[in-house]
Amino acid sequence: MVVTPLRYPGGKYKTYKLVEYLIKENNCISYAEPYAGVAVKLLLNNRVDRILLNDYDKSIYCFWKSTINYTEKFIELIEKTEVNIEIGRSIQKLLT
């Protein structure tokens, strides 16, 4: 099962068990990847102490940075933000 709020999740989540095993076998405490799929799950499951994220798409990077470092504020903004077509289109323009 993919656990992501993003519309187009990648397929790297399928490698989670292998990466988890390799981290355990090599006593790793940090994990770095160019996207956030496996990294966030490893962090949330307390398999690593920290993750290093990078993404070509700045909005993806900012999304994960916000959800990890500003969780409560991020949730509050989601709950307070009105959702409609006009707002959706204006957000889409900002991101493209």
Coordinates of C-alpha atoms in Angstrom, one line a residue:
M1 CA 0.0 0.0 0.0
V2 CA 1.3 3.5 -0.9
V3 CA 0.9 5.9 1.9
T4 CA 1.4 9.4 0.4
P5 CA -0.8 12.5 0.1
L6 CA 0.8 13.2 -3.3
R7 CA -1.1 12.6 -6.5
Y8 CA 1.6 10.9 -8.4
P9 CA 3.7 8.7 -6.0
G10 CA 6.7 7.0 -7.4
G11 CA 7.4 3.3 -7.4
K12 CA 10.3 3.3 -5.1
Y13 CA 8.1 2.3 -2.1
K14 CA 8.4 -1.2 -3.5
T15 CA 12.1 -1.2 -2.4
Y16 CA 11.3 -0.3 1.2
K17 CA 11.8 -3.8 2.6
L18 CA 15.2 -4.2 0.9
V19 CA 16.4 -0.7 2.0
E20 CA 15.1 -1.3 5.5
Y21 CA 17.1 -4.6 5.6
L22 CA 20.3 -3.0 4.3
I23 CA 20.1 -0.2 6.8
K24 CA 19.7 -2.7 9.7
E25 CA 22.5 -5.0 8.4
N26 CA 24.9 -2.0 8.0
N27 CA 23.9 -0.2 11.2
C28 CA 23.0 3.0 9.4
I29 CA 21.3 5.8 11.2
S30 CA 20.9 8.2 8.3
Y31 CA 19.5 7.7 4.8
A32 CA 19.7 10.0 1.8
E33 CA 17.8 9.7 -1.5
P34 CA 16.8 12.1 -4.3
Y35 CA 13.1 11.7 -3.6
A36 CA 11.1 11.2 -0.4
G37 CA 9.2 7.9 -0.8
V38 CA 11.3 5.4 1.1
A39 CA 13.1 8.0 3.2
V40 CA 9.9 9.3 4.9
K41 CA 8.7 5.8 5.7
L42 CA 12.0 4.9 7.2
L43 CA 11.9 8.0 9.4
L44 CA 8.3 7.5 10.5
N45 CA 9.0 3.9 11.3
N46 CA 12.0 4.9 13.4
R47 CA 14.4 2.9 11.2
V48 CA 16.7 5.9 10.9
D49 CA 17.4 8.9 13.0
R50 CA 17.4 11.4 10.1
I51 CA 16.9 11.6 6.4
L52 CA 18.4 13.9 3.8
L53 CA 16.0 14.8 1.0
N54 CA 16.6 16.4 -2.4
D55 CA 14.3 16.8 -5.4
Y56 CA 14.6 18.6 -8.7
D57 CA 11.0 19.9 -8.2
K58 CA 11.3 22.5 -5.5
S59 CA 7.6 22.2 -4.6
I60 CA 8.1 18.5 -3.7
Y61 CA 11.1 19.3 -1.6
C62 CA 9.1 22.1 0.2
F63 CA 6.1 19.8 0.7
W64 CA 8.2 17.2 2.5
K65 CA 10.2 19.8 4.5
S66 CA 6.9 21.3 5.7
T67 CA 5.3 18.0 6.6
I68 CA 8.3 16.8 8.6
N69 CA 9.5 20.0 10.2
Y70 CA 6.3 22.0 10.6
T71 CA 3.7 19.2 11.0
E72 CA 1.2 20.9 13.2
K73 CA 1.3 24.2 11.3
F74 CA 1.0 22.2 8.0
I75 CA -2.1 20.3 9.3
E76 CA -3.6 23.6 10.5
L77 CA -3.2 25.2 7.1
I78 CA -4.7 22.2 5.4
E79 CA -7.7 22.3 7.7
K80 CA -8.3 26.0 7.2
T81 CA -7.7 26.2 3.5
E82 CA -10.9 26.3 1.4
V83 CA -10.8 23.9 -1.5
N84 CA -12.5 24.8 -4.8
I85 CA -11.6 25.0 -8.5
E86 CA -10.5 28.6 -8.5
I87 CA -8.1 28.1 -5.6
G88 CA -6.8 24.9 -7.2
R89 CA -6.1 26.6 -10.5
S90 CA -4.3 29.5 -8.8
I91 CA -2.1 27.0 -6.9
Q92 CA -1.4 25.1 -10.1
K93 CA -0.2 28.3 -11.8
L94 CA 2.1 28.9 -8.9
L95 CA 3.6 25.5 -9.3
T96 CA 4.1 25.5 -13.0

